[in-house]
mmCIF file of C-alpha atoms and ligand atoms in Angstrom:
data_model
loop_
_atom_site.group_PDB
_atom_site.id
_atom_site.type_symbol
_atom_site.label_atom_id
_atom_site.label_comp_id
_atom_site.label_asym_id
_atom_site.label_seq_id
_atom_site.Cartn_x
_atom_site.Cartn_y
_atom_site.Cartn_z
ATOM 1 C CA MET F 64 202.235 231.171 129.045
ATOM 2 C CA LYS F 65 206.020 230.299 128.671
ATOM 3 C CA TRP F 66 207.999 233.647 126.480
ATOM 4 C CA PHE F 67 211.188 232.313 125.264
ATOM 5 C CA ALA F 68 213.075 233.890 122.825
ATOM 6 C CA ALA F 69 216.470 231.211 123.251
ATOM 7 C CA VAL F 70 216.265 228.742 120.364
ATOM 8 C CA GLU F 71 217.685 226.238 122.863
ATOM 9 C CA GLU F 72 215.279 227.386 125.026
ATOM 10 C CA VAL F 73 212.151 227.128 123.222
ATOM 11 C CA ARG F 74 214.204 223.640 122.011
ATOM 12 C CA ARG F 75 214.021 222.543 124.970
ATOM 13 C CA PHE F 76 211.034 223.271 126.101
ATOM 14 C CA SER F 77 209.012 221.470 123.400
ATOM 15 C CA ARG F 78 211.513 218.349 122.868
ATOM 16 C CA ALA F 79 210.231 218.161 127.205
ATOM 17 C CA ALA F 80 206.591 218.318 126.164
ATOM 18 C CA ARG F 81 207.340 215.760 122.918
ATOM 19 C CA GLN F 82 209.508 213.384 125.640
ATOM 20 C CA ALA F 83 205.865 213.837 127.797
ATOM 21 C CA GLY F 84 203.021 212.339 125.345
ATOM 22 C CA ARG F 85 202.082 215.612 124.447
ATOM 23 C CA ARG F 86 201.713 216.937 120.713
ATOM 24 C CA ILE F 87 203.314 220.180 119.352
ATOM 25 C CA GLY F 88 201.375 222.823 117.504
ATOM 26 C CA LEU F 89 202.895 225.980 115.735
ATOM 27 C CA VAL F 90 201.852 229.183 114.739
ATOM 28 C CA PRO F 91 204.403 231.464 112.551
ATOM 29 C CA THR F 92 203.776 234.893 113.078
ATOM 30 C CA MET F 93 205.310 238.233 112.521
ATOM 31 C CA GLY F 94 203.203 239.553 115.751
ATOM 32 C CA TYR F 95 200.422 242.214 115.794
ATOM 33 C CA LEU F 96 198.597 239.508 116.077
ATOM 34 C CA HIS F 97 194.737 239.495 115.496
ATOM 35 C CA ASP F 98 191.702 237.320 115.199
ATOM 36 C CA GLY F 99 193.064 235.886 112.328
ATOM 37 C CA HIS F 100 196.259 234.865 113.580
ATOM 38 C CA LEU F 101 193.346 234.147 117.762
ATOM 39 C CA ALA F 102 191.978 230.731 114.287
ATOM 40 C CA LEU F 103 195.129 229.825 114.006
ATOM 41 C CA VAL F 104 195.097 229.022 117.745
ATOM 42 C CA ARG F 105 191.757 227.197 118.100
ATOM 43 C CA ALA F 106 192.963 225.473 114.924
ATOM 44 C CA LEU F 107 195.024 223.910 116.483
ATOM 45 C CA LYS F 108 194.526 224.069 120.343
ATOM 46 C CA ALA F 109 191.788 221.253 118.758
ATOM 47 C CA GLU F 110 194.817 219.654 117.148
ATOM 48 C CA ALA F 111 198.011 219.324 119.597
ATOM 49 C CA ASP F 112 198.548 219.411 123.176
ATOM 50 C CA VAL F 113 200.578 221.946 123.644
ATOM 51 C CA VAL F 114 200.730 225.107 120.808
ATOM 52 C CA ILE F 115 203.590 228.315 120.860
ATOM 53 C CA LEU F 116 203.208 231.154 118.142
ATOM 54 C CA SER F 117 206.256 233.067 117.018
ATOM 55 C CA ILE F 118 206.306 236.091 116.142
ATOM 56 C CA PHE F 119 209.471 237.141 114.222
ATOM 57 C CA VAL F 120 209.573 239.997 111.285
ATOM 58 C CA ASN F 121 211.260 237.592 109.126
ATOM 59 C CA PRO F 122 213.465 240.152 107.342
ATOM 60 C CA LEU F 123 214.760 238.127 104.887
ATOM 61 C CA GLN F 124 210.997 237.738 102.930
ATOM 62 C CA PHE F 125 211.548 242.060 102.552
ATOM 63 C CA ALA F 126 213.211 243.565 99.701
ATOM 64 C CA PRO F 127 214.773 246.978 100.989
ATOM 65 C CA HIS F 128 212.390 248.655 99.392
ATOM 66 C CA GLU F 129 209.265 246.863 101.422
ATOM 67 C CA ASP F 130 207.696 247.479 104.947
ATOM 68 C CA PHE F 131 210.562 246.071 107.356
ATOM 69 C CA GLU F 132 210.862 248.359 109.673
ATOM 70 C CA ARG F 133 207.594 249.682 109.433
ATOM 71 C CA TYR F 134 205.900 246.744 109.428
ATOM 72 C CA PRO F 135 203.506 247.448 112.924
ATOM 73 C CA ARG F 136 205.031 245.345 116.463
ATOM 74 C CA ASP F 137 203.337 245.536 119.389
ATOM 75 C CA MET F 138 204.643 242.919 122.248
ATOM 76 C CA GLU F 139 202.515 244.010 124.768
ATOM 77 C CA ARG F 140 199.911 243.229 122.671
ATOM 78 C CA ASP F 141 200.609 239.971 121.102
ATOM 79 C CA ARG F 142 201.643 239.121 124.407
ATOM 80 C CA ARG F 143 198.391 239.322 126.558
ATOM 81 C CA LEU F 144 196.444 238.154 123.714
ATOM 82 C CA ALA F 145 197.927 234.921 123.052
ATOM 83 C CA GLU F 146 197.935 234.044 126.250
ATOM 84 C CA ALA F 147 194.186 234.901 126.346
ATOM 85 C CA ALA F 148 193.924 232.917 123.190
ATOM 86 C CA GLY F 149 195.343 229.791 125.360
ATOM 87 C CA VAL F 150 198.386 229.883 123.708
ATOM 88 C CA ASP F 151 200.911 227.735 125.638
ATOM 89 C CA ALA F 152 204.576 229.251 124.828
ATOM 90 C CA VAL F 153 205.584 232.056 122.469
ATOM 91 C CA PHE F 154 208.768 232.251 120.476
ATOM 92 C CA ALA F 155 210.151 235.798 119.804
ATOM 93 C CA PRO F 156 213.610 235.787 119.126
ATOM 94 C CA ASP F 157 215.846 238.637 117.760
ATOM 95 C CA VAL F 158 217.011 239.071 113.828
ATOM 96 C CA ALA F 159 220.339 237.788 115.004
ATOM 97 C CA GLU F 160 219.086 234.852 116.813
ATOM 98 C CA MET F 161 217.333 234.119 114.180
ATOM 99 C CA TYR F 162 220.333 234.711 111.577
ATOM 100 C CA PRO F 163 223.764 234.156 113.611
ATOM 101 C CA VAL F 164 226.059 235.332 110.733
ATOM 102 C CA ALA F 165 224.761 236.794 106.725
ATOM 103 C CA ALA F 166 221.691 234.149 104.826
ATOM 104 C CA GLU F 167 223.635 232.598 102.359
ATOM 105 C CA THR F 168 221.751 229.469 103.466
ATOM 106 C CA TYR F 169 218.500 229.065 101.489
ATOM 107 C CA VAL F 170 214.655 227.280 101.765
ATOM 108 C CA GLU F 171 214.187 227.463 98.250
ATOM 109 C CA ILE F 172 211.094 226.516 95.707
ATOM 110 C CA PRO F 173 212.305 228.580 92.084
ATOM 111 C CA THR F 174 209.529 227.384 89.732
ATOM 112 C CA LEU F 175 205.846 228.357 92.179
ATOM 113 C CA SER F 176 208.194 231.067 94.199
ATOM 114 C CA ALA F 177 208.377 233.156 90.506
ATOM 115 C CA ARG F 178 204.758 233.271 90.710
ATOM 116 C CA LEU F 179 201.527 235.787 91.409
ATOM 117 C CA ASP F 180 202.842 237.316 93.909
ATOM 118 C CA GLY F 181 206.667 236.033 93.448
ATOM 119 C CA GLU F 182 206.533 238.387 90.462
ATOM 120 C CA SER F 183 207.246 241.392 91.498
ATOM 121 C CA ARG F 184 208.172 240.050 95.057
ATOM 122 C CA PRO F 185 210.887 237.364 93.101
ATOM 123 C CA THR F 186 212.745 236.709 96.728
ATOM 124 C CA HIS F 187 209.779 237.285 99.518
ATOM 125 C CA PHE F 188 208.869 232.831 99.095
ATOM 126 C CA ARG F 189 212.453 232.497 99.198
ATOM 127 C CA GLY F 190 212.691 234.189 102.560
ATOM 128 C CA VAL F 191 209.617 232.321 103.997
ATOM 129 C CA THR F 192 210.896 229.275 102.973
ATOM 130 C CA THR F 193 213.838 230.357 104.763
ATOM 131 C CA VAL F 194 212.690 230.735 108.206
ATOM 132 C CA VAL F 195 209.675 228.247 107.987
ATOM 133 C CA THR F 196 212.510 225.367 107.435
ATOM 134 C CA LYS F 197 214.626 227.050 110.730
ATOM 135 C CA LEU F 198 211.029 227.169 112.496
ATOM 136 C CA PHE F 199 210.469 223.673 112.513
ATOM 137 C CA LEU F 200 213.981 222.893 112.716
ATOM 138 C CA ALA F 201 214.677 224.804 115.739
ATOM 139 C CA ILE F 202 210.448 223.943 117.956
ATOM 140 C CA GLU F 203 210.111 220.814 116.507
ATOM 141 C CA PRO F 204 206.336 220.438 115.378
ATOM 142 C CA ASP F 205 204.481 218.017 115.643
ATOM 143 C CA VAL F 206 201.320 220.773 113.622
ATOM 144 C CA ALA F 207 201.833 223.594 111.931
ATOM 145 C CA ALA F 208 198.875 226.236 110.967
ATOM 146 C CA PHE F 209 198.768 229.138 108.383
ATOM 147 C CA GLY F 210 196.621 230.950 107.155
ATOM 148 C CA GLN F 211 194.739 230.573 103.838
ATOM 149 C CA LYS F 212 195.214 234.486 103.386
ATOM 150 C CA ASP F 213 198.595 234.282 102.473
ATOM 151 C CA ALA F 214 196.886 231.478 99.923
ATOM 152 C CA GLN F 215 200.302 231.113 97.702
ATOM 153 C CA GLN F 216 202.180 231.238 101.160
ATOM 154 C CA ALA F 217 200.646 227.645 101.688
ATOM 155 C CA VAL F 218 200.658 226.023 98.195
ATOM 156 C CA ILE F 219 204.491 226.242 98.254
ATOM 157 C CA ILE F 220 204.896 225.628 102.750
ATOM 158 C CA LYS F 221 202.596 222.174 101.275
ATOM 159 C CA ARG F 222 205.141 222.083 98.875
ATOM 160 C CA MET F 223 208.856 222.766 101.553
ATOM 161 C CA VAL F 224 207.344 220.054 103.523
ATOM 162 C CA ARG F 225 206.110 217.374 101.202
ATOM 163 C CA GLU F 226 209.451 217.390 99.230
ATOM 164 C CA LEU F 227 212.284 217.978 102.444
ATOM 165 C CA LEU F 228 210.070 214.932 104.213
ATOM 166 C CA PHE F 229 210.037 217.079 106.769
ATOM 167 C CA PRO F 230 207.352 216.100 110.276
ATOM 168 C CA VAL F 231 205.437 218.027 110.274
ATOM 169 C CA ARG F 232 202.016 218.416 109.315
ATOM 170 C CA ILE F 233 200.551 221.584 107.735
ATOM 171 C CA VAL F 234 196.714 222.711 108.493
ATOM 172 C CA VAL F 235 195.652 225.796 106.409
ATOM 173 C CA VAL F 236 192.773 227.803 108.368
ATOM 174 C CA PRO F 237 190.314 229.749 106.908
ATOM 175 C CA THR F 238 190.560 233.563 106.009
ATOM 176 C CA VAL F 239 189.097 235.362 109.030
ATOM 177 C CA ARG F 240 186.944 238.541 107.433
ATOM 178 C CA GLU F 241 185.745 241.763 109.020
ATOM 179 C CA PRO F 242 182.194 242.222 108.258
ATOM 180 C CA ASP F 243 182.480 243.820 105.074
ATOM 181 C CA GLY F 244 184.267 241.073 103.974
ATOM 182 C CA LEU F 245 187.589 243.017 103.986
ATOM 183 C CA ALA F 246 190.191 240.519 104.782
ATOM 184 C CA LEU F 247 192.569 241.051 108.477
ATOM 185 C CA SER F 248 195.925 241.390 107.634
ATOM 186 C CA SER F 249 198.259 243.060 110.219
ATOM 187 C CA ARG F 250 199.179 245.882 106.954
ATOM 188 C CA ASN F 251 195.678 246.848 107.222
ATOM 189 C CA VAL F 252 196.863 249.398 110.027
ATOM 190 C CA TYR F 253 198.594 251.867 107.013
ATOM 191 C CA LEU F 254 195.257 252.568 105.615
ATOM 192 C CA GLY F 255 193.628 255.869 105.823
ATOM 193 C CA PRO F 256 189.938 255.488 106.551
ATOM 194 C CA GLU F 257 189.060 257.113 103.324
ATOM 195 C CA GLU F 258 191.020 254.046 102.453
ATOM 196 C CA ARG F 259 189.763 251.856 104.761
ATOM 197 C CA ARG F 260 186.474 252.287 103.069
ATOM 198 C CA ALA F 261 187.691 251.413 99.344
ATOM 199 C CA ALA F 262 189.854 248.398 100.846
ATOM 200 C CA PRO F 263 186.403 245.246 100.443
ATOM 201 C CA ALA F 264 186.327 246.121 96.752
ATOM 202 C CA LEU F 265 189.101 242.306 96.125
ATOM 203 C CA TRP F 266 186.558 240.943 97.979
ATOM 204 C CA ARG F 267 183.926 241.801 96.090
ATOM 205 C CA ALA F 268 186.142 241.477 93.493
ATOM 206 C CA LEU F 269 186.638 238.224 93.622
ATOM 207 C CA GLN F 270 182.490 237.332 95.404
ATOM 208 C CA THR F 271 181.693 238.887 91.951
ATOM 209 C CA GLY F 272 184.394 236.339 90.062
ATOM 210 C CA GLU F 273 183.109 233.401 92.024
ATOM 211 C CA ALA F 274 179.000 234.598 90.746
ATOM 212 C CA ARG F 275 180.381 234.484 87.379
ATOM 213 C CA ILE F 276 181.848 230.271 87.659
ATOM 214 C CA ARG F 277 178.210 229.400 90.260
ATOM 215 C CA ARG F 278 176.466 230.990 86.439
ATOM 216 C CA GLY F 279 178.692 229.455 84.587
ATOM 217 C CA GLU F 280 181.141 230.466 83.164
ATOM 218 C CA ARG F 281 183.293 228.878 82.041
ATOM 219 C CA ASP F 282 186.351 230.619 80.254
ATOM 220 C CA PRO F 283 189.441 232.578 83.251
ATOM 221 C CA ALA F 284 189.764 235.272 81.013
ATOM 222 C CA ALA F 285 186.396 236.248 81.407
ATOM 223 C CA VAL F 286 186.458 235.431 85.264
ATOM 224 C CA GLU F 287 189.516 237.902 85.035
ATOM 225 C CA ALA F 288 188.662 240.514 83.270
ATOM 226 C CA ALA F 289 185.489 241.521 85.635
ATOM 227 C CA MET F 290 187.221 240.985 89.239
ATOM 228 C CA ALA F 291 189.479 243.800 88.277
ATOM 229 C CA GLY F 292 186.136 245.653 86.698
ATOM 230 C CA VAL F 293 185.220 245.613 89.893
ATOM 231 C CA MET F 294 188.564 246.982 91.608
ATOM 232 C CA ALA F 295 189.209 249.345 88.826
ATOM 233 C CA ALA F 296 185.603 251.110 90.224
ATOM 234 C CA GLU F 297 186.802 251.424 93.060
ATOM 235 C CA PRO F 298 188.739 254.929 92.778
ATOM 236 C CA LEU F 299 191.718 254.657 95.810
ATOM 237 C CA VAL F 300 191.724 250.654 94.511
ATOM 238 C CA ARG F 301 195.312 250.525 92.177
ATOM 239 C CA PRO F 302 195.226 246.613 91.027
ATOM 240 C CA GLU F 303 198.188 244.709 90.446
ATOM 241 C CA TYR F 304 196.391 241.514 89.063
ATOM 242 C CA ALA F 305 192.702 239.202 89.057
ATOM 243 C CA ARG F 306 194.003 235.333 88.223
ATOM 244 C CA VAL F 307 191.703 232.471 87.864
ATOM 245 C CA LEU F 308 195.079 229.357 88.475
ATOM 246 C CA ASN F 309 195.384 226.092 89.193
ATOM 247 C CA LEU F 310 195.426 226.108 93.127
ATOM 248 C CA ASP F 311 197.883 223.450 92.927
ATOM 249 C CA GLU F 312 200.684 225.043 89.833
ATOM 250 C CA LEU F 313 200.197 227.982 90.713
ATOM 251 C CA VAL F 314 199.502 228.140 86.343
ATOM 252 C CA SER F 315 196.982 229.737 84.038
ATOM 253 C CA VAL F 316 193.721 227.283 83.659
ATOM 254 C CA PRO F 317 193.201 226.832 80.069
ATOM 255 C CA THR F 318 189.021 226.176 81.177
ATOM 256 C CA VAL F 319 187.438 227.066 84.799
ATOM 257 C CA ALA F 320 187.311 223.809 85.821
ATOM 258 C CA GLY F 321 189.133 221.365 88.754
ATOM 259 C CA ARG F 322 191.042 222.880 92.093
ATOM 260 C CA LEU F 323 190.630 226.241 91.500
ATOM 261 C CA LEU F 324 192.896 229.387 92.829
ATOM 262 C CA LEU F 325 190.393 233.370 93.137
ATOM 263 C CA ALA F 326 193.396 236.048 93.259
ATOM 264 C CA VAL F 327 193.410 239.722 93.645
ATOM 265 C CA ALA F 328 196.346 242.170 94.808
ATOM 266 C CA ALA F 329 196.025 246.457 94.962
ATOM 267 C CA ARG F 330 197.918 248.952 96.458
ATOM 268 C CA VAL F 331 195.234 251.172 98.353
ATOM 269 C CA GLY F 332 196.660 253.726 99.340
ATOM 270 C CA PRO F 333 200.202 252.964 100.869
ATOM 271 C CA ALA F 334 199.133 249.457 102.094
ATOM 272 C CA ARG F 335 200.284 246.190 99.571
ATOM 273 C CA LEU F 336 196.756 244.145 99.603
ATOM 274 C CA ILE F 337 196.618 239.572 98.254
ATOM 275 C CA ASP F 338 192.791 238.440 98.863
ATOM 276 C CA ASN F 339 191.775 235.497 97.488
ATOM 277 C CA LEU F 340 188.807 232.161 97.670
ATOM 278 C CA CYS F 341 189.475 229.043 96.675
ATOM 279 C CA LEU F 342 187.011 226.918 94.312
ATOM 280 C CA GLU F 343 186.899 223.308 93.649
ATOM 281 C CA VAL F 344 184.380 223.156 89.890
ATOM 282 C CA GLU F 345 183.833 219.744 89.028
ATOM 283 C CA GLY F 346 181.088 220.037 86.574
ATOM 284 C CA ASP F 347 178.270 222.617 87.755
ATOM 285 C CA THR F 348 178.709 221.982 90.945
ATOM 286 C CA VAL F 349 181.040 225.119 92.811
ATOM 287 C CA ARG F 350 182.631 224.399 96.548
ATOM 288 C CA PRO F 351 184.773 226.424 99.116
ATOM 289 C CA THR F 352 188.180 224.166 99.060
ATOM 290 C CA LEU F 353 191.989 225.139 100.734
ATOM 291 C CA PRO F 354 194.823 225.011 99.833
HETATM 292 O O1 PAF A 527 202.890 234.438 107.857
HETATM 293 C C1 PAF A 527 203.123 235.435 108.326
HETATM 294 O O2 PAF A 527 202.867 235.628 109.035
HETATM 295 C C2 PAF A 527 205.204 234.561 107.196
HETATM 296 O O3 PAF A 527 205.376 234.789 106.022
HETATM 297 C C3 PAF A 527 205.449 233.751 108.525
HETATM 298 C C4 PAF A 527 205.421 232.392 108.148
HETATM 299 C C5 PAF A 527 204.910 233.674 109.793
HETATM 300 C C6 PAF A 527 207.321 233.319 107.600
HETATM 301 O O4 PAF A 527 207.094 234.950 107.826
#
């Protein structure tokens, strides 16, 4: 497995592979890899001949009071996991390589970025779209994979790719869960043992929302109240939101129909956790879907 820290080097590697007729896949990550990331690698190995995994904890997507400094990092472990998963090359730049001068040029979709998580993290998605643009320019992938776990991020990246005419196909991969339903996330390491036991309340809330819809509930407010109730019943969980939104526009819906995002967020101890379910509702038919 190759390891690059410089944009020049990874671009040379990617261009040489393309010239040899190979399709390039990119899995962008912030490292501290878990099985959710490895599922992205597996998905891309079916779509691309060469899989490049980027590891970069992007300061631009963290607000000053957020967890940039203490975000978990372990390059040696990441190297082993990436290699075992069949990654062909890792691109792990430092901050000076990605931001040689203080960032003043941003890529931003203001409407979608202000909704849902953007309400409490107003500069987060601008940081994501800016760094993903830079990764696309550095690596020039044919296809890139993002997890359903960050559904709003996936919706925003797909919109950005369409708007900016990036020649990159976006693949969204279903969330990987612990046996008790907790969505895998690098931030789960912040949970103490009691908080870890409480955290699957987010998944139970989503399942309750889905069950209500499958039983015929079509009032979004009733589904949201049911989801919020499940989280509120868990003393260590401090719910932030429970929403039923249109999956493509991330806006409220008048009735439970069409492509929907059931999204929840809560504080559990020091961690802010998010989770979601994506459903397509057509009359009585309810099917899972993806952003
Ligand atoms: O999902 C993430 O880990 C990050 O937001 C991403 C896409 C790697 C950009 O920093």
